[in-house]
Coordinates of C-alpha atoms in Angstrom, one line a residue:
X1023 CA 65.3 28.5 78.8
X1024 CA 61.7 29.3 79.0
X1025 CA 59.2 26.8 79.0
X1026 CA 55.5 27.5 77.4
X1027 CA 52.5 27.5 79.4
X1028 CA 50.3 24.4 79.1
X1029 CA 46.3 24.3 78.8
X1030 CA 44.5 22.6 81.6
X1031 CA 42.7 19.5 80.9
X1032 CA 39.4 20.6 81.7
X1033 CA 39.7 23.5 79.1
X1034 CA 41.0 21.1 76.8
X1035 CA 37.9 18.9 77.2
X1036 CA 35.1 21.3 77.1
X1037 CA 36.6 23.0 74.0
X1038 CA 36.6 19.4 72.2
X1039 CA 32.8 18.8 73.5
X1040 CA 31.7 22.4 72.1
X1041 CA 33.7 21.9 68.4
X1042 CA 31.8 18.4 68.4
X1043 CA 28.2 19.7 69.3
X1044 CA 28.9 22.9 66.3
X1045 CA 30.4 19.9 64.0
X1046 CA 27.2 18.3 64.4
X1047 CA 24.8 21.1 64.0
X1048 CA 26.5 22.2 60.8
X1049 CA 26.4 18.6 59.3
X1050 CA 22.3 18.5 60.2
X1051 CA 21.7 21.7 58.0
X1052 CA 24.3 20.8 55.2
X1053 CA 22.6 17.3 54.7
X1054 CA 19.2 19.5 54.6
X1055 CA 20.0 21.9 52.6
X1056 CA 22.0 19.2 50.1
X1057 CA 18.6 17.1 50.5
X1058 CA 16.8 20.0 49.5
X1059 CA 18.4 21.5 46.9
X1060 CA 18.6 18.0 45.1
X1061 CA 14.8 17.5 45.6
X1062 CA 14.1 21.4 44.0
X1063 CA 16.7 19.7 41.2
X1064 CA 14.4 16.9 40.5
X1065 CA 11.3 19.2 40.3
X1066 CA 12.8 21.1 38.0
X1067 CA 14.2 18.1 35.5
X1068 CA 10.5 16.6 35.7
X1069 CA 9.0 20.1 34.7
X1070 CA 11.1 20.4 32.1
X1071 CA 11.1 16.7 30.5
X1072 CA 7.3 16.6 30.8
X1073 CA 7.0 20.0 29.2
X1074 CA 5.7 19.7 25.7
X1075 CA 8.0 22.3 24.1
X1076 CA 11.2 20.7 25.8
X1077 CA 14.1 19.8 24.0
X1078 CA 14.5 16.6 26.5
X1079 CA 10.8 15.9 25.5
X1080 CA 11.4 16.1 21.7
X1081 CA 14.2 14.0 21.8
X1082 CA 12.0 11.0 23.8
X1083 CA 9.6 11.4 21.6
X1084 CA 11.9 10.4 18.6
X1085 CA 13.5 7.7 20.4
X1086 CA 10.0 6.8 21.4
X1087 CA 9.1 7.0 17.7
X1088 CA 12.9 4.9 16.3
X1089 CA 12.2 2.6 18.7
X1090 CA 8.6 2.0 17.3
X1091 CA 9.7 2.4 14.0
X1092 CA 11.9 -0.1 14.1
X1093 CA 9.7 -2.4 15.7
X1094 CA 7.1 -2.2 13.2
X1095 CA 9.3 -3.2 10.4
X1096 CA 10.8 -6.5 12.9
X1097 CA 7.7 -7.5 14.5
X1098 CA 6.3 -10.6 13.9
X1099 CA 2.4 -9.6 14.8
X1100 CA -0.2 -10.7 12.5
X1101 CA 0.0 -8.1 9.3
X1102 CA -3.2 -6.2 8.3
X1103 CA -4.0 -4.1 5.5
X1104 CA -2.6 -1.0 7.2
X1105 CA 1.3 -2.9 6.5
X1106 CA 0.9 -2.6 3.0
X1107 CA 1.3 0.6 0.7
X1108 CA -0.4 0.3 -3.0
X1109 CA 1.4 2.2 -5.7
X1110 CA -0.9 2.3 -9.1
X1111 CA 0.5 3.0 -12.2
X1112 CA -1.7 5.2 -14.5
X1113 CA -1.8 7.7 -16.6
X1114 CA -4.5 10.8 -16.6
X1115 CA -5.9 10.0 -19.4
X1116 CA -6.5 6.6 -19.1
X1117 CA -8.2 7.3 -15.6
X1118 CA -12.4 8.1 -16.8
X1119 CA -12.3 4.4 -18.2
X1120 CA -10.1 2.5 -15.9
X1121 CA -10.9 4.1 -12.7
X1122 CA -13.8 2.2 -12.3
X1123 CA -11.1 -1.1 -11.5
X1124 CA -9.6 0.6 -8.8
X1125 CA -12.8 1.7 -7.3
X1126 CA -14.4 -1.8 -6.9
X1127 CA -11.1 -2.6 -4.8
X1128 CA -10.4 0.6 -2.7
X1129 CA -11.4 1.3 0.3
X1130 CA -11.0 5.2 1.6
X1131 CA -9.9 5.5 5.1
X1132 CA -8.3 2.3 5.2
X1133 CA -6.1 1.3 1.9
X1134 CA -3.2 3.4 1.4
X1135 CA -1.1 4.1 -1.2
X1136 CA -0.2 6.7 -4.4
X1137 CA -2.1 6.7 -7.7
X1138 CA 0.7 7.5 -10.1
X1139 CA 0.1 9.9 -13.3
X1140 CA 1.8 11.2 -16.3
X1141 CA 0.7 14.5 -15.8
X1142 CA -1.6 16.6 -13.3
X1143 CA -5.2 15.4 -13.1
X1144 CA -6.6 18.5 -13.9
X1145 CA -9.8 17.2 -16.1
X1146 CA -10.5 15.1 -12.7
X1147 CA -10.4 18.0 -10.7
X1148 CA -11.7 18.2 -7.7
X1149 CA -10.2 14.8 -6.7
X1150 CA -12.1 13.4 -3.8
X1151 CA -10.3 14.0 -0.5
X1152 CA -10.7 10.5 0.8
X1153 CA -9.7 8.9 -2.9
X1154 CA -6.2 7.7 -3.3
X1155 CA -3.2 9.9 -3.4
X1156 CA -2.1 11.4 -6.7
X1157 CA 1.6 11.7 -7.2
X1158 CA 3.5 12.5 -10.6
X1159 CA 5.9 10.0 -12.0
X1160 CA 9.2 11.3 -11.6
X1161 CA 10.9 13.3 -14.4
X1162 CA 13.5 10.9 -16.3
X1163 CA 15.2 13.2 -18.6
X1164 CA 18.3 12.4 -17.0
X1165 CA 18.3 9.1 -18.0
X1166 CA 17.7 10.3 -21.6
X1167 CA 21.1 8.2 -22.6
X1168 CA 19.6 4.8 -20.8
X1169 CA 16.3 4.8 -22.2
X1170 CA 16.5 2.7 -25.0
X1171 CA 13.5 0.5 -23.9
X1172 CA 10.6 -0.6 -26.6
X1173 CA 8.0 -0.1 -24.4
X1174 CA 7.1 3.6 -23.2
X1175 CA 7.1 4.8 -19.4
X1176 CA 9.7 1.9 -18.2
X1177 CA 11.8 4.0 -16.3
X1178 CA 9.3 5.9 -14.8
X1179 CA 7.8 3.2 -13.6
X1180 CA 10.8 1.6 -11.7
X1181 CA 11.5 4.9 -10.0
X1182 CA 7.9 4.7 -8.7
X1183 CA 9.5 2.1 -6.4
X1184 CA 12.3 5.2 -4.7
X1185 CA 9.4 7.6 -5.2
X1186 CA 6.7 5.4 -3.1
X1187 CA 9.9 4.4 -0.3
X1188 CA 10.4 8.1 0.0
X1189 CA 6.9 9.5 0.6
X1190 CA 5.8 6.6 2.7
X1191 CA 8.5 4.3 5.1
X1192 CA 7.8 5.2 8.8
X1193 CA 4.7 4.3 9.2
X1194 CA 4.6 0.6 10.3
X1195 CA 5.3 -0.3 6.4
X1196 CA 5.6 -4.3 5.8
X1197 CA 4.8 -4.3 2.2
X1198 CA 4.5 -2.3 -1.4
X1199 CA 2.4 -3.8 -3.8
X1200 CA 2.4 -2.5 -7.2
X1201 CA -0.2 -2.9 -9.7
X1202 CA -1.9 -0.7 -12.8
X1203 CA -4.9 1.2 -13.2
X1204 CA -6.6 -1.5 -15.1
X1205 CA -6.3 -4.2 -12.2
X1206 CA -8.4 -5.4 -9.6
X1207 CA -7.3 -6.4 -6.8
X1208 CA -8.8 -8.7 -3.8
X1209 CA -7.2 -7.3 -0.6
X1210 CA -8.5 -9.6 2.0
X1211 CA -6.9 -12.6 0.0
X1212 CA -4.1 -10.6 -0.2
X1213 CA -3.8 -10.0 3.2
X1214 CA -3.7 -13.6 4.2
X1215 CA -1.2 -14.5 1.8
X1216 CA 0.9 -12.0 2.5
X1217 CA 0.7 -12.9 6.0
X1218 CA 2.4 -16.4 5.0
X1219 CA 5.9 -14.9 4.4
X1220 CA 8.4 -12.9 6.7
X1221 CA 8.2 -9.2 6.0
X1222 CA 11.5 -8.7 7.8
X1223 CA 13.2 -10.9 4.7
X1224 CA 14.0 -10.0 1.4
X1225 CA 10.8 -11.0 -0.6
X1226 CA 9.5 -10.2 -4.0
X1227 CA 6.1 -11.9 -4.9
X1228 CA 4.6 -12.0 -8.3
X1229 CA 3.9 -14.5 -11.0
X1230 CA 4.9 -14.7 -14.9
X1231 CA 2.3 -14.1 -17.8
X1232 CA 0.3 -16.8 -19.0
X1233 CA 1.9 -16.0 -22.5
X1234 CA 4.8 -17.9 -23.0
X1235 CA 5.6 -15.5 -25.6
X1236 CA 5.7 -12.8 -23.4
X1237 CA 7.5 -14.6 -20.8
X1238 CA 10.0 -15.3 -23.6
X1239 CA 10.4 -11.5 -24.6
X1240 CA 10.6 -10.0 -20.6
X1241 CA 11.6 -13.0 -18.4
X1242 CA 10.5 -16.1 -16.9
X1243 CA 12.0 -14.9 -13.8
X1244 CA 10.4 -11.8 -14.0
X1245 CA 6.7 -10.7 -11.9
X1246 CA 4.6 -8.8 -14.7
X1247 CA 3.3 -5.5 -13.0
X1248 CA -0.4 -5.8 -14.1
X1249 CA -0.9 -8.7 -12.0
X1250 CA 0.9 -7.0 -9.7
X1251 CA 3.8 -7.7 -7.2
X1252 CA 5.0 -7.6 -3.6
X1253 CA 8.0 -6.1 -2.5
X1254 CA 9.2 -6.6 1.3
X1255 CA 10.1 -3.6 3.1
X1256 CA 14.1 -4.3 3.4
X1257 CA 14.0 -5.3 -0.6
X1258 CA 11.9 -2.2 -1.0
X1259 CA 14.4 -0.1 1.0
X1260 CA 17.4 -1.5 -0.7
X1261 CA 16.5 -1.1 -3.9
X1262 CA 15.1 2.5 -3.6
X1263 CA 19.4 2.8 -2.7
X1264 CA 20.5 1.4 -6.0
X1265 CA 18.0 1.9 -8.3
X1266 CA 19.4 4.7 -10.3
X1267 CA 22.6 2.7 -10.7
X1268 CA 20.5 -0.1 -12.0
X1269 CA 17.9 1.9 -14.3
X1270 CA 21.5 3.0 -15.7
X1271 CA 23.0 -0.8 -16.0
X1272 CA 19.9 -2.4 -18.3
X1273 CA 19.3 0.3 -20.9
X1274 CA 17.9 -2.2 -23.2
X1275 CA 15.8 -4.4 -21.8
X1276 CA 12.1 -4.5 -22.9
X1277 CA 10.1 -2.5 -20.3
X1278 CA 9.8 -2.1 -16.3
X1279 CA 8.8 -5.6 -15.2
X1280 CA 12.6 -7.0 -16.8
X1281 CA 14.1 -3.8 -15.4
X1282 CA 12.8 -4.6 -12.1
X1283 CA 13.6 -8.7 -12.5
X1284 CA 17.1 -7.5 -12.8
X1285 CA 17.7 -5.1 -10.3
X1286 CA 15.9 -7.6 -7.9
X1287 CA 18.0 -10.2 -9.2
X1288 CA 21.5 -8.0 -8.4
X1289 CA 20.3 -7.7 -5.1
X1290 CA 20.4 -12.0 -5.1
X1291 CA 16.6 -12.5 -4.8
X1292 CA 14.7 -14.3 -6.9
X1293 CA 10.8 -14.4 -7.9
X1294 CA 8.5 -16.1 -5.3
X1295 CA 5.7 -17.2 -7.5
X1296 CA 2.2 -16.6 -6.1
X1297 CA -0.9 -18.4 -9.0
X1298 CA -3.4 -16.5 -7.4
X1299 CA -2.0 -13.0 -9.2
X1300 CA -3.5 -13.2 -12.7
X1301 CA -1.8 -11.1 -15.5
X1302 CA -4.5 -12.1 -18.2
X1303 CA -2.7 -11.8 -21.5
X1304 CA -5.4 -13.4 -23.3
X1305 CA -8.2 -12.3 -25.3
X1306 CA -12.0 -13.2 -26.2
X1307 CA -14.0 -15.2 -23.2
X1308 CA -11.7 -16.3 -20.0
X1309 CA -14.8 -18.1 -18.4
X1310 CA -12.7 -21.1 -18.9
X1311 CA -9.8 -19.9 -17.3
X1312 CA -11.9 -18.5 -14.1
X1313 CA -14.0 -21.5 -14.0
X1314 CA -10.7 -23.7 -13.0
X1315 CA -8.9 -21.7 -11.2
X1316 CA -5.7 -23.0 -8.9
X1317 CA -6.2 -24.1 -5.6
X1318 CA -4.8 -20.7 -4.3
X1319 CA -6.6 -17.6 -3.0
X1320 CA -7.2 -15.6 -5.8
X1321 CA -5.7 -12.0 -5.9
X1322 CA -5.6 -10.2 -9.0
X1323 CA -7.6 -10.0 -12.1
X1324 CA -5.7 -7.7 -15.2
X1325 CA -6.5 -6.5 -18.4
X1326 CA -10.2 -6.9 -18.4
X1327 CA -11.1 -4.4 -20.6
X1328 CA -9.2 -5.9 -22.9
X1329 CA -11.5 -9.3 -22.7
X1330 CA -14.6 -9.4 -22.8
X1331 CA -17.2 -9.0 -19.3
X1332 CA -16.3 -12.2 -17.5
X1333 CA -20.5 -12.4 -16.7
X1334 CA -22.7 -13.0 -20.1
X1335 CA -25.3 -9.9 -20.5
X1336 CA -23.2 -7.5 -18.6
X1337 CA -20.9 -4.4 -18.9
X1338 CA -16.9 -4.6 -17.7
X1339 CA -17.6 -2.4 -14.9
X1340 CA -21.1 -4.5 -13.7
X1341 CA -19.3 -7.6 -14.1
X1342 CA -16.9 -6.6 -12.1
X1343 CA -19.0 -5.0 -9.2
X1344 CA -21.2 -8.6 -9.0
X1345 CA -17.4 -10.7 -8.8
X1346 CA -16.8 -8.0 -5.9
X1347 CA -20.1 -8.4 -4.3
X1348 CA -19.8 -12.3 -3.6
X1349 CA -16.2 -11.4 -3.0
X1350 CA -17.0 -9.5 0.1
X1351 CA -19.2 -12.0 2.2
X1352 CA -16.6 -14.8 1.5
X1353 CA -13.5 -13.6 -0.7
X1354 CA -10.8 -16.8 0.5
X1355 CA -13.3 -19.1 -1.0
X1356 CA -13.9 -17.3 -4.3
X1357 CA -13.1 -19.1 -7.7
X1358 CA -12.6 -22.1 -5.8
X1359 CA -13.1 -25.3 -7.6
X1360 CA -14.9 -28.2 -5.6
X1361 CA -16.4 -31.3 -7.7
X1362 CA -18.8 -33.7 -7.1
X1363 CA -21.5 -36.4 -8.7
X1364 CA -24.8 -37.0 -9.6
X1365 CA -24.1 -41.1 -10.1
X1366 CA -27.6 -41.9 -10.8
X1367 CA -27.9 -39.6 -13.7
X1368 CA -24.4 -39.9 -14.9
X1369 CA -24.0 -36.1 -14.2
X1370 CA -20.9 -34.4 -12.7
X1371 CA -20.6 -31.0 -11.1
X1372 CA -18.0 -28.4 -11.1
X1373 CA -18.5 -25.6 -9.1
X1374 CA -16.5 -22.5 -9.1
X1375 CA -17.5 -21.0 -6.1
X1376 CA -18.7 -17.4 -6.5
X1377 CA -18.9 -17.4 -10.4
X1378 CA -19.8 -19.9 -11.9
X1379 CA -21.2 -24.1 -11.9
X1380 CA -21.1 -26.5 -14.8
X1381 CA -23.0 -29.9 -15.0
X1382 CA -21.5 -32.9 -17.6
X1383 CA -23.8 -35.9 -18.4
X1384 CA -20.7 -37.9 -18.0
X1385 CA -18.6 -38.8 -14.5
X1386 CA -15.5 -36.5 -15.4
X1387 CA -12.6 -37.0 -13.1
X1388 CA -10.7 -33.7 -10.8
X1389 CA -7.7 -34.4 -12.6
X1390 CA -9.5 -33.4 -16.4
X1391 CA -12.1 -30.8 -14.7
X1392 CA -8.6 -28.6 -12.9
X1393 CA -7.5 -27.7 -16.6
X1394 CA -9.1 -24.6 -18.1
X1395 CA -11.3 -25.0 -20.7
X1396 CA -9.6 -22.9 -23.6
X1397 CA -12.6 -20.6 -24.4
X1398 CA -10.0 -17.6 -24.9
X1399 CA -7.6 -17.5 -27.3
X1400 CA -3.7 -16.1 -27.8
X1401 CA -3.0 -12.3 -27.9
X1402 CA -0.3 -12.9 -30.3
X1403 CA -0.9 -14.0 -34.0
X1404 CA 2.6 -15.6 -34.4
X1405 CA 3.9 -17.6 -31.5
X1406 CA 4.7 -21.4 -30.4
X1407 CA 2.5 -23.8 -31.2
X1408 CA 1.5 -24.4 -27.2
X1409 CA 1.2 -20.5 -26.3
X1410 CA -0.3 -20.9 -22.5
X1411 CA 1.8 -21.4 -19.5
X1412 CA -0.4 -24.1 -18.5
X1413 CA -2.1 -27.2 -19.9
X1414 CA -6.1 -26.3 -21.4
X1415 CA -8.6 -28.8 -23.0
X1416 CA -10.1 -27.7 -26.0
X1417 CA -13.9 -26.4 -26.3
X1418 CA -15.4 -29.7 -26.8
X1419 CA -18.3 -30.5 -29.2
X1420 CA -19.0 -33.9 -28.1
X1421 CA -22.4 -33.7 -25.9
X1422 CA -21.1 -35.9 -23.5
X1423 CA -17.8 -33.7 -23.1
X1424 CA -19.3 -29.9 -23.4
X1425 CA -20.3 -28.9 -19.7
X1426 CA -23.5 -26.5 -19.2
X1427 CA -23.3 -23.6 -18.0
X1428 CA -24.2 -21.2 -15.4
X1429 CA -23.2 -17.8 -13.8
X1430 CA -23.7 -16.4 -10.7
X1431 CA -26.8 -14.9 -10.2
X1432 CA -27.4 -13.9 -6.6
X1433 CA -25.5 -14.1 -3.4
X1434 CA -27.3 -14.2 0.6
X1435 CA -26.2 -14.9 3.7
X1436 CA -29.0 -17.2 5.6
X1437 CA -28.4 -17.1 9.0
X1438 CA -31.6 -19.5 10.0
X1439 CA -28.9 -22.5 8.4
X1440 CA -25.4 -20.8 9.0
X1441 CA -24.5 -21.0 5.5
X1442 CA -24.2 -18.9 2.1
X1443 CA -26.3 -19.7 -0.6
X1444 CA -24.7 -18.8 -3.9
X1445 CA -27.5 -18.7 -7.1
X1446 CA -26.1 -19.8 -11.2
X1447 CA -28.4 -19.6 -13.8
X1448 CA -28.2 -20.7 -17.0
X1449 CA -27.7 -17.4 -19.4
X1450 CA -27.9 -19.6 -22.9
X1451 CA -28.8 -23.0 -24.4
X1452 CA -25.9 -25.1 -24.7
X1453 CA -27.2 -26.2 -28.8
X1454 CA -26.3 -30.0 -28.6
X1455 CA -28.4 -32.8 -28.0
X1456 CA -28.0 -35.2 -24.9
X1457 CA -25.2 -37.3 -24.2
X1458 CA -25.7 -40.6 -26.4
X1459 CA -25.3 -42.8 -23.4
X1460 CA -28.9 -43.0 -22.6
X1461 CA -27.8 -40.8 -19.6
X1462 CA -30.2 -38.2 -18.4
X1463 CA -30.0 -34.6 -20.0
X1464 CA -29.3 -31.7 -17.9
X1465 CA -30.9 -29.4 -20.8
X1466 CA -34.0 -28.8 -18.4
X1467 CA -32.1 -27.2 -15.3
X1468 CA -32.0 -23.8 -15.4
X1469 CA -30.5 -22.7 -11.7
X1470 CA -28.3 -24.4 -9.3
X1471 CA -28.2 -23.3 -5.9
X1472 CA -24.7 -23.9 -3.7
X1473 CA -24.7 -23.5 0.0
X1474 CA -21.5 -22.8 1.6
X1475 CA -20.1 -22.7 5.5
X1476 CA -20.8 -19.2 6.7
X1477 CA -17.1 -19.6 8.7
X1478 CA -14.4 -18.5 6.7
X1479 CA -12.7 -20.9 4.5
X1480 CA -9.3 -21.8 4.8
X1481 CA -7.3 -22.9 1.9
X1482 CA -5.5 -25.5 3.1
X1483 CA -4.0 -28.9 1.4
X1484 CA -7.2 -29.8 -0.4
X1485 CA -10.3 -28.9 -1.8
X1486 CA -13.9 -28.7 -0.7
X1487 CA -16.2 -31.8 -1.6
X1488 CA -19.4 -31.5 -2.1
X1489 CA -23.5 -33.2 -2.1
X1490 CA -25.6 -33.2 -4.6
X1491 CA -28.6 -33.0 -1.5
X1492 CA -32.0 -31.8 -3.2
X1493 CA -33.5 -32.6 -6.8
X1494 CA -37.1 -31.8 -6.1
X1495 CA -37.8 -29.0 -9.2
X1496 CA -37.1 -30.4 -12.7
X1497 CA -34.9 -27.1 -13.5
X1498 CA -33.3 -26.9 -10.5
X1499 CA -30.5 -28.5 -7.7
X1500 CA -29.1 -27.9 -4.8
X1501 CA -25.2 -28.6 -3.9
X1502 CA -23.8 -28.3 -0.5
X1503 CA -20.3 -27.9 -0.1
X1504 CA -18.6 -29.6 3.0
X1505 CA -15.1 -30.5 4.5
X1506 CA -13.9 -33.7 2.8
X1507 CA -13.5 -37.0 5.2
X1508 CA -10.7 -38.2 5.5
X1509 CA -8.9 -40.1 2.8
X1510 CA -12.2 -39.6 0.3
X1511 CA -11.7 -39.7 -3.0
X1512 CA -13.8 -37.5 -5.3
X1513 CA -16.0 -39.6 -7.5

C-alpha cells in the first residue's frame, strides 16, 4: 500500500498568504475599473438626454409638455384672457360693414381665436397679420339629408365648435366663447365673470333673447349665439366627440343656438344664465334698455346695426368707439345703475354710469327706476301681448314722470382727486312743461358731471349710492358716487 506524500505546513501557509495578497489586488482594480466604467456610463446617458436631437430628450419634452397640458386645463389659478379662445361667426360678405364691431373689441397679440367665413376673404385681401385668424366653415354636404333647418348656415355653425377644439386645445385653453360678427364684446368683464365658475366642470354660459317670441320658437333653455356663449373646455371637448351624431339626431330644429341647446342638453348640462350677455332682438332706440341695465357686469351688446346708434348725433360705428372709450378706464362699472336725490328740489337722479344720467322732478323709488323704460319696440309684428322677457314702463308723458336726459360726453381720469369724472349732456329738449307740483324744473341743466373711485369697482351684493355734492352753475351738477353705508336705504 503506498501512501501519498504530504505538503509541509509552511508551504501550505505561504501559498494561502500569496493567493490572499493576488485575491486582493484583483478585487482593487475590478472595483476600479467597475467604478469607472459606470461613471463613463453616466457621462454618456447625460450627453445623450441633454442632447437636443435625442430621442430620450424628445420624449421629456412631451411628458414635460402632457404634464403641463394637463395642468392647464386642472389648475385652479386665476384665469386671464389668454384661457379663452373666441370663435366669430361671419360671413365674407358681411365683413366691410360689421368688421368695424369686432375691431372696437379685439385686441392683436393678445385675444385669440378664429374668424369664421363662408368663403375665402379674397376682396379683404391682404388680411392683416396680427388681425384674427380666418378659417372656412366646414363643408356640410354630408349632412345634406339632416339639414332640414329654416334658418341658413345652422350646421355649419355647430361644427364650428369640433372645428375651433381641433385647431386650438393644447394651449392652456379654459374656455370658447362664441359670438357673431355683428357683436361686441367687453373682454375684461368677461374675464371676471368667467373667473367665477370652475373651468375644470362642465359649463355652458349664455342667456335667452329678450323676445319671448323667439325664446318660444328656439328654446328657453337655449343661449342665443349673438350674445354669445361660454363653453368649458371638458364640455367643449366632449361635444366636439359627439357632435356629428347630434347634428344628425335634430334635423329639424330651427337653427344652431336649439341645435347646440340640445346636444348640450344630451350631454345632461343645462344653461347657466349670465344677464350681462345681451342678444338685443329689439328695434328703434334701446336707450331705455341701457339706461337700466342689471346689476351684473355687462358683456355683450348684439345686433346694433340693426337699432339705431345707442348715442344721439352719432354713427353705429362712433357710438360704439365712445361706449368702448369709457369702457376701457373702468369697464366692471359700466352701465351700472346707482340712484340718488335732490330732496330740496324734488329731483331724483339715475345714473347709468358710462352712458348715460336722467333727472325726474319727482322722488322716484330703485324699485320703478331698475325697469327699462320701453323706448324700443318688438321685432315681430304678431306676438303675445307682453313680448319682452322682462317687466318695462311705458314712455311717460306726464312731466312729472318723463326723466331728462343726457349722454355721455367726455370721459378723464383726474389724478389730483383719485377719481373719474364722467361728462352727460343734454343732446335735446325734453318738450313738456315742469312738473305741476310747484317743484323746481330741471329744463335749465344742460351737463351733469359724475365722479367715480378711480379703484376698480367690484360688483358685489349692491349698488353704488350716490351725492348730489355741487349746484353752483344754473345748468349744471355734480354727483359723486360712493360705497353705500351700511344698512342705507336709497331715498
Amino acid at each position: 500500500m503506498s501512501s501519498s506524500k504530504s505538503i509541509p505546513a509552511n508551504n501550505s501557509t505561504a501559498i494561502r498568504q500569496k493567493t490572499s495578497a493576488l485575491l486582493r489586488k484583483l478585487e482593487g482594480k475590478v472595483c476600479k475599473l467597475l467604478v469607472t466604467i459606470v461613471l463613463f456610463l453616466l457621462i454618456i446617458y447625460t450627453f445623450l438626454s441633454s442632447h437636443p436631437y435625442s430621442k430620450s430628450s424628445k420624449h421629456s419634452v412631451n411628458i414635460h409638455n402632457k404634464i403641463q397640458h394637463s395642468y392647464e386645463h386642472t389648475s385652479s389659478s386665476p384665469t386671464n384672457i389668454g384661457h379663452i379662445v373666441f370663435g366669430i361667426a361671419g360671413t365674407s360678405k358681411g365683413w366691410t360693414i360689421r368688421k368695424h364691431y369686432v375691431k372696437s373689441w379685439w385686441q392683436p397679440s393678445i385675444t385669440r381665436g378664429f374668424l369664421f367665413f363662408d368663403e375665402a376673404p379674397i376682396e379683404h385681401l391682404p388680411w392683416p397679420p396680427v388681425s384674427i385668424r380666418v378659417r372656412l366653415y366646414q363643408n356640410t354636404s354630408t349632412y345634406k339629408d339632416y339639414d332640414k333647418h329654416a334658418l341658413p348656415f345652422a350646421i355649419k355653425m355647430v361644427l364650428m365648435i369640433a372645428d375651433m377644439f381641433k385647431a386650438e386645445n393644447n394651449e392652456n385653453v379654459r374656455w370658447y366663447f362664441m359670438a357673431d360678427d355683428d357683436t361686441v364684446l367687453f373682454t375684461s368683464n368677461l374675464v371676471d365673470v368667467l373667473s367665477r365658475y370652475d373651468h375644470r366642470k362642465y359649463y355652458y354660459i349664455g342667456t335667452n333673447s329678450e323676445s319671448i317670441l323667439a325664446n318660444v320658437d328656439n328654446s328657453f333653455e337655449a343661449a342665443f349665439g349673438g350674445a354669445g356663449f361660454a363653453l368649458s373646455y371638458p364640455l367643449a371637448k366632449a361635444l366636439s366627440k359627439h357632435v356629428d351624431g347630434c347634428v344628425k339626431r335634430y334635423p329639424t330644429l330651427l337653427g344652431r343656438d336649439h341645435i347646440l341647446q340640445s346636444c348640450v342638453a344630451d350631454l345632461g348640462v343645462s344653461l347657466t344664465q349670465e344677464k350681462g350677455l345681451h342678444q338685443i332682438d329689439l328695434q328703434h332706440d334701446i336707450s331705455g334698455l341701457l339706461s337700466a341695465h342689471p346689476q351684473t357686469p355687462l358683456l355683450s351688446l348684439h345686433h346694433l346695426e340693426l337699432v339705431e346708434p345707442i348715442f344721439p348725433s352719432m354713427s353705429r360705428y362712433d357710438s360704439v368707439n365712445h361706449l368702448m372709450k369709457v369702457a376701457k378706464i373702468d369697464q366692471p362699472r359700466l352701465l351700472q345703475q346707482s340712484v340718488c336725490y335732490l330732496k330740496e328740489n324734488n329731483w331724483t337722479f339715475s345714473i347709468s354710469w358710462g352712458y348715460s344720467s336722467q333727472i325726474y322732478e319727482k322722488i322716484i323709488t330703485p324699485s320703478v327706476l331698475q325697469r327699462p323704460l320701453q323706448t324700443f319696440s318688438h321685432r315681430v309684428w304678431k306676438g303675445p301681448k307682453v313680448p319682452f322677457m322682462f317687466n318695462t314702463r311705458g314712455v311717460p308723458g306726464d312731466p312729472c314722470e318723463a326723466p331728462h336726459v343726457f349722454f355721455l360726453d367726455s370721459v378723464e381720469k383726474s389724478d389730483w382727486d383719485n377719481v373719474v369724472v364722467t361728462s352727460y349732456i343734454r343732446k335735446s329738449p325734453r318738450l313738456l312743461q315742469p312738473c305741476s307740483s310747484n317743484n323746481h324744473s330741471a329744463d335749465s341743466v344742460s351737463k351733469i358731471r359724475v365722479l367715480s373711485p378711480m379703484n376698480k369697482f367690484e360688483i358685489g351684493s349692491r349698488r353704488e349710492c350716490c351725492d348730489v355734492i355741487e349746484m353752483r352753475e344754473a345748468n349744471a351738477t355734480t354727483v359723486k358716487l360712493r360705497t353705500c353705508m351700511k344698512d342705507e336705504i336709497m331715498g
